[in-house]
Coordinates of C-alpha atoms in Angstrom, one line a residue:
M1 CA 57.8 77.9 41.2
K2 CA 59.7 75.3 40.0
K3 CA 59.1 72.9 42.8
I4 CA 56.0 73.7 43.1
L5 CA 55.6 72.3 39.4
H6 CA 57.5 69.6 40.2
I7 CA 55.3 68.4 43.0
L8 CA 52.2 68.3 40.6
L9 CA 53.6 66.7 38.1
I10 CA 54.7 64.0 40.4
S11 CA 50.9 64.4 41.8
C12 CA 49.4 63.6 38.2
F13 CA 51.5 60.8 36.7
S14 CA 51.0 59.2 40.6
F15 CA 47.7 59.5 39.9
T16 CA 47.4 58.7 36.7
I17 CA 49.5 55.1 37.7
I18 CA 46.7 54.2 40.3
S19 CA 44.1 54.8 38.2
C20 CA 45.3 52.4 35.6
A21 CA 45.9 50.3 38.0
E22 CA 42.4 50.2 39.4
I23 CA 41.1 49.9 36.2
N24 CA 42.9 47.3 35.0
S25 CA 42.3 45.4 38.2
S26 CA 38.3 45.7 37.2
M27 CA 38.9 44.7 34.0
D28 CA 40.7 41.7 35.2
D29 CA 37.6 41.1 38.1
I30 CA 35.2 41.5 34.9
S31 CA 37.1 39.1 32.6
N32 CA 37.5 36.6 35.7
K33 CA 33.6 37.0 36.7
Y34 CA 32.9 36.1 32.3
D35 CA 35.3 32.8 33.0
E36 CA 33.8 32.0 35.9
F37 CA 30.2 32.3 33.9
S38 CA 31.3 30.2 31.3
K39 CA 32.6 27.6 33.0
E40 CA 29.5 27.9 34.7
S41 CA 27.9 27.7 31.2
D42 CA 29.9 24.7 30.2
E43 CA 29.3 22.5 33.1
T44 CA 25.7 23.6 32.6
E45 CA 26.1 22.5 29.0
K46 CA 27.4 19.2 30.3
T47 CA 25.0 18.7 33.2
D48 CA 21.8 19.0 30.3
A49 CA 23.6 16.8 28.4
K50 CA 23.9 14.4 30.9
V51 CA 20.6 14.8 31.5
E52 CA 19.3 14.2 28.0
Q53 CA 21.4 11.3 27.5
T54 CA 19.8 9.3 30.8
T55 CA 16.6 10.5 29.4
D56 CA 17.4 9.0 25.9
S57 CA 19.1 5.9 28.2
T58 CA 15.9 5.2 30.5
I59 CA 13.4 5.7 27.0
S60 CA 14.7 3.0 25.3
E61 CA 15.1 0.6 27.9
K62 CA 11.5 1.0 28.9
T63 CA 10.6 1.1 25.1
P64 CA 11.8 -2.3 24.2
S65 CA 11.0 -2.8 20.2
S66 CA 9.0 -5.3 20.9
R67 CA 6.4 -6.8 23.8
P68 CA 5.0 -10.6 24.6
L69 CA 1.0 -10.7 23.6
F70 CA -1.4 -13.3 24.2
V71 CA -4.6 -13.1 21.8
S72 CA -8.0 -15.3 22.6
V73 CA -11.0 -15.3 20.6
G74 CA -14.2 -17.4 20.6
G75 CA -18.1 -17.0 20.7
K76 CA -19.9 -13.6 19.8
G77 CA -16.8 -11.6 19.1
T78 CA -14.8 -12.4 22.0
I79 CA -11.6 -11.3 21.7
L80 CA -9.0 -11.5 24.8
T81 CA -5.4 -9.8 25.3
S82 CA -2.9 -10.3 27.9
S83 CA 1.1 -9.7 28.1
N84 CA 1.5 -12.6 30.4
G85 CA -1.1 -14.7 30.3
T86 CA -2.1 -14.4 33.7
K87 CA -4.5 -11.4 33.8
W88 CA -6.5 -10.7 30.4
T89 CA -8.7 -7.5 28.8
K90 CA -11.2 -7.9 26.9
R91 CA -11.3 -5.7 23.6
A92 CA -14.4 -4.4 21.6
S93 CA -13.8 -6.8 18.1
G94 CA -17.0 -4.8 16.5
S95 CA -18.0 -8.2 15.7
K96 CA -21.2 -10.4 17.0
G97 CA -20.2 -13.7 15.5
K98 CA -18.1 -16.9 16.5
L99 CA -14.5 -15.8 16.3
R100 CA -12.0 -18.9 15.6
A101 CA -8.0 -18.1 14.9
V102 CA -5.9 -15.9 15.3
A103 CA -1.8 -14.9 13.1
Y104 CA 0.3 -12.6 13.4
G105 CA 2.6 -11.3 10.5
N106 CA 3.8 -7.8 8.7
D107 CA 3.0 -6.2 11.6
T108 CA -0.5 -6.9 11.8
L109 CA -2.6 -9.1 13.8
V110 CA -5.4 -11.3 11.6
V111 CA -8.4 -13.0 13.6
V112 CA -11.0 -14.8 11.3
G113 CA -14.4 -16.1 12.2
F114 CA -17.6 -17.3 11.0
S115 CA -19.3 -15.7 7.8
G116 CA -15.8 -14.9 6.8
V117 CA -15.4 -12.4 9.4
I118 CA -11.8 -11.2 9.3
L119 CA -10.7 -8.3 11.8
T120 CA -7.3 -7.0 12.0
S121 CA -5.2 -5.0 14.5
S122 CA -1.5 -3.5 15.3
D123 CA -1.5 -3.3 18.7
G124 CA -4.4 -6.4 20.1
A125 CA -6.8 -3.5 21.3
I126 CA -8.1 -1.4 17.9
W127 CA -10.0 -3.6 16.0
T128 CA -10.9 -3.1 11.9
K129 CA -13.1 -5.3 9.8
R130 CA -12.1 -5.7 6.2
K131 CA -13.5 -7.6 3.1
S132 CA -12.8 -11.2 2.8
G133 CA -14.5 -11.8 -0.6
T134 CA -16.0 -14.7 1.0
K135 CA -19.7 -15.9 2.9
A136 CA -17.7 -19.0 3.9
H137 CA -17.0 -20.0 7.9
L138 CA -12.9 -19.0 8.4
G139 CA -11.6 -22.0 10.8
N140 CA -8.1 -21.1 10.9
V141 CA -5.7 -18.9 9.9
T142 CA -1.7 -19.0 9.8
Y143 CA 1.1 -16.8 8.4
A144 CA 3.9 -17.3 6.7
N145 CA 6.2 -16.8 3.7
D146 CA 4.7 -13.2 3.3
T147 CA 1.9 -14.6 3.5
F148 CA -1.6 -15.3 5.1
V149 CA -3.9 -17.7 4.6
A150 CA -7.0 -18.8 5.8
V151 CA -9.0 -22.2 5.8
G152 CA -13.2 -22.8 5.6
N153 CA -16.2 -24.1 5.7
G154 CA -16.2 -26.1 2.0
G155 CA -13.0 -26.5 1.0
S156 CA -12.6 -22.4 1.2
V157 CA -8.6 -21.3 1.2
I158 CA -8.3 -17.1 1.1
T159 CA -4.3 -15.7 1.2
S160 CA -3.3 -12.1 1.5
S161 CA 0.2 -10.5 1.5
D162 CA -1.0 -7.2 4.3
G163 CA -4.4 -8.9 5.9
T164 CA -6.1 -6.0 4.6
K165 CA -6.6 -7.5 1.1
W166 CA -7.9 -10.9 0.2
T167 CA -7.6 -13.4 -3.0
K168 CA -10.0 -16.5 -2.7
R169 CA -7.2 -19.2 -4.3
K170 CA -9.1 -22.8 -5.5
S171 CA -8.1 -25.3 -3.2
R172 CA -9.2 -29.2 -5.4
T173 CA -11.8 -30.3 -2.4
K174 CA -14.9 -29.1 -1.4
T175 CA -14.9 -30.2 2.4
S176 CA -14.5 -28.0 4.8
L177 CA -10.4 -27.1 6.2
Y178 CA -9.9 -26.9 10.3
G179 CA -6.7 -26.0 10.9
V180 CA -4.0 -24.9 8.6
A181 CA 0.4 -25.0 9.4
Y182 CA 3.4 -24.2 7.4
G183 CA 7.0 -25.8 7.6
N184 CA 9.8 -26.9 5.1
N185 CA 8.3 -24.9 2.6
T186 CA 5.0 -25.9 2.5
F187 CA 1.5 -24.9 3.6
V188 CA -0.5 -28.0 5.0
A189 CA -4.6 -27.5 5.5
V190 CA -6.7 -30.3 7.3
G191 CA -10.5 -31.2 7.5
Y192 CA -13.0 -33.2 7.2
K193 CA -13.0 -36.6 6.5
G194 CA -9.6 -36.9 7.1
T195 CA -8.7 -34.2 4.1
I196 CA -5.4 -33.3 3.8
I197 CA -4.0 -30.7 1.0
T198 CA -0.8 -28.8 0.6
S199 CA 0.6 -25.4 -0.9
S200 CA 4.2 -24.1 -1.3
D201 CA 2.9 -20.6 -1.7
G202 CA -0.6 -20.7 -0.5
T203 CA -2.0 -20.4 -4.1
K204 CA -1.8 -23.6 -5.6
W205 CA -3.2 -26.7 -4.0
T206 CA -2.5 -30.4 -4.2
K207 CA -4.9 -33.1 -2.2
R208 CA -2.7 -36.3 0.0
K209 CA -4.4 -39.4 1.2
S210 CA -4.4 -39.2 4.9
N211 CA -5.3 -42.7 4.9
T212 CA -8.5 -42.3 7.4
S213 CA -11.5 -40.3 6.8
V214 CA -12.1 -39.0 10.6
E215 CA -11.9 -35.6 10.8
F216 CA -9.2 -33.7 11.4
N217 CA -9.2 -30.7 13.8
E218 CA -5.6 -29.3 13.8
V219 CA -2.2 -29.3 12.0
I220 CA 1.0 -27.8 13.5
Y221 CA 5.2 -28.4 12.6
A222 CA 6.9 -28.7 15.2
D223 CA 10.4 -30.7 15.4
D224 CA 10.9 -30.7 11.6
T225 CA 7.4 -33.1 11.0
F226 CA 4.0 -32.2 10.7
F227 CA 1.4 -33.6 12.6
A228 CA -2.3 -33.4 12.4
F229 CA -4.9 -34.4 14.9
G230 CA -8.7 -35.3 15.3
F231 CA -11.3 -37.1 16.8
K232 CA -11.3 -40.6 17.8
G233 CA -7.6 -40.1 19.3
V234 CA -6.4 -40.2 15.6
I235 CA -3.2 -38.5 15.1
R236 CA -0.8 -38.5 11.6
S237 CA 2.6 -36.9 10.7
S238 CA 4.5 -36.6 8.4
L239 CA 8.1 -34.3 7.1
S240 CA 7.1 -32.9 3.9
G241 CA 3.3 -32.9 3.9
K242 CA 2.7 -35.6 0.6
S243 CA 2.7 -38.7 2.8
W244 CA 1.7 -39.3 6.2
S245 CA 2.1 -42.3 8.7
K246 CA -0.2 -43.0 11.7
I247 CA 0.8 -42.3 15.6
K248 CA -1.0 -44.1 18.3
S249 CA -2.0 -41.8 20.8
G250 CA -3.4 -43.9 23.3
T251 CA -6.6 -42.4 23.5
R252 CA -9.8 -42.2 21.9
M253 CA -10.6 -38.7 22.4
G254 CA -11.6 -36.3 20.0
L255 CA -8.1 -33.9 19.6
L256 CA -9.1 -30.5 19.2
G257 CA -6.4 -28.5 19.6
A258 CA -2.4 -29.0 19.6
S259 CA 0.8 -26.9 20.3
H260 CA 4.7 -27.7 20.8
G261 CA 7.0 -26.0 23.1
N262 CA 9.5 -25.9 25.7
S263 CA 9.9 -29.7 24.2
T264 CA 6.6 -30.9 25.1
F265 CA 4.0 -31.6 23.1
I266 CA 0.6 -30.8 24.0
A267 CA -3.0 -31.9 22.4
L268 CA -6.4 -31.5 23.7
G269 CA -9.5 -33.1 24.1
N270 CA -12.9 -33.1 26.2
A271 CA -13.7 -32.8 29.6
G272 CA -10.3 -31.3 30.4
N273 CA -8.5 -34.1 30.0
F274 CA -5.2 -33.8 27.3
I275 CA -2.0 -35.9 26.0
T276 CA 1.4 -35.5 26.1
S277 CA 4.4 -35.9 24.5
S278 CA 8.4 -35.1 24.2
D279 CA 8.8 -36.8 20.8
G280 CA 5.5 -36.5 19.0
K281 CA 5.4 -40.5 18.9
S282 CA 5.0 -41.3 22.6
W283 CA 1.9 -40.2 24.2
T284 CA 0.4 -39.7 28.0
K285 CA -2.9 -39.0 29.0
R286 CA -3.3 -36.0 31.7
N287 CA -5.5 -34.1 33.4
S288 CA -5.6 -30.4 33.6
G289 CA -7.9 -30.2 36.9
T290 CA -11.3 -28.7 34.7
K291 CA -14.2 -30.8 33.7
K292 CA -14.2 -28.0 30.6
H293 CA -13.1 -28.8 26.9
L294 CA -10.3 -27.6 26.2
R295 CA -10.0 -26.1 22.3
G296 CA -6.4 -24.0 22.1
I297 CA -3.5 -23.8 23.3
T298 CA -0.1 -21.7 22.8
T299 CA 3.4 -21.4 24.3
G300 CA 4.9 -18.3 25.0
N301 CA 7.0 -16.4 27.7
G302 CA 7.7 -19.7 29.1
K303 CA 4.7 -20.9 30.1
F304 CA 1.4 -23.1 28.7
V305 CA -1.6 -21.1 28.4
I306 CA -5.1 -23.1 27.2
V307 CA -8.2 -22.0 26.9
G308 CA -11.6 -23.9 26.0
N309 CA -15.3 -23.5 27.0
A310 CA -17.3 -21.1 29.5
G311 CA -14.5 -18.8 29.4
T312 CA -11.8 -21.2 30.7
I313 CA -8.2 -20.2 31.0
L314 CA -5.4 -22.4 32.5
T315 CA -1.8 -21.8 32.5
S316 CA 1.0 -24.0 33.6
P317 CA 5.1 -23.7 33.4
D318 CA 6.0 -27.1 33.0
S319 CA 2.5 -28.7 31.3
T320 CA 2.3 -31.1 34.9
T321 CA 0.6 -28.6 37.1
W322 CA -1.9 -26.1 36.1
S323 CA -3.7 -22.9 37.3
K324 CA -6.8 -21.3 36.5
M325 CA -6.9 -17.7 35.1
E326 CA -10.0 -15.0 35.4
S327 CA -10.5 -14.4 31.8
G328 CA -13.9 -12.2 32.6
T329 CA -15.6 -14.1 30.0
S330 CA -18.1 -17.2 30.0
R331 CA -17.9 -17.2 26.3
H332 CA -16.3 -20.3 24.7
L333 CA -12.6 -19.6 24.1
R334 CA -11.7 -21.3 20.7
R335 CA -8.0 -20.2 20.0
V336 CA -5.0 -18.9 21.8
F337 CA -1.9 -17.0 20.2
F338 CA 1.3 -15.8 21.2
E339 CA 3.3 -13.6 19.4
L340 CA 6.2 -10.7 20.2
V341 CA 4.7 -8.1 18.4
E342 CA 6.3 -4.5 17.3

């Protein structure tokens, strides 16, 4: 009987050990599977993090903080935009009037035109009409020193900090103004009968002597110098905007628009002709290959872009060889503008 009890006790003890071993083994399997799941989860999280990081990086590369934008304006409310100067898109301006010039500042594009028209846009695609407070034909606009300055007929000058609200200023002249530029802490506006006025802030203006009665169509600031361009090939230059010197252009044609870029000055004329200079002092006559009057010019993205009558758009990398672009309009284009916009 004792032997039987002894055998039974040994059997129970063995069964207990085996059962415990199986339980421990099962727990180890569960633990191992949990560890594997945890590792897999960690790897998944790391992978997700990599995907998220890659996605963010890709977005930032595809959406830079600024983008190139050409804007051209003209008759019947025409506004054209382009990112490269080659392919152009017509935009709805909401205006039927003659648009004359474009400026960019404070993250805002401003277009001015006849009858006091002012349009603004943040992207060049959607435009909004603004109240200018004047019925005068506005011929040009610029942005500098945190201020938009627009000029026009009858000596009109209006200013704005944001392109939305405008204030009339006294220009001390009744003659029409067609060009305005900023440089050397000075605004310079030019116009009819050789008129030149200057201002440090766009608010108070002073008349200057140009020593000519020829109408000025454009003024630019480049190479630390102001240059005013007019009919009969007239060019005047000034360092400060106060006293002006005569420059021989070598032509008698009317100079309608001008720009400086790629170390080259270009002044536009009639019948596709223009003049170029490396220093603004010695000029050479050129031809663009078109017979259309050329009105506006800008430099951007490593190229010159010219606009003119009957929807003419020309581009050139060097101011020597010109290519005609399709504008999609037959309207006269008066000016073209380039800027890196936000």
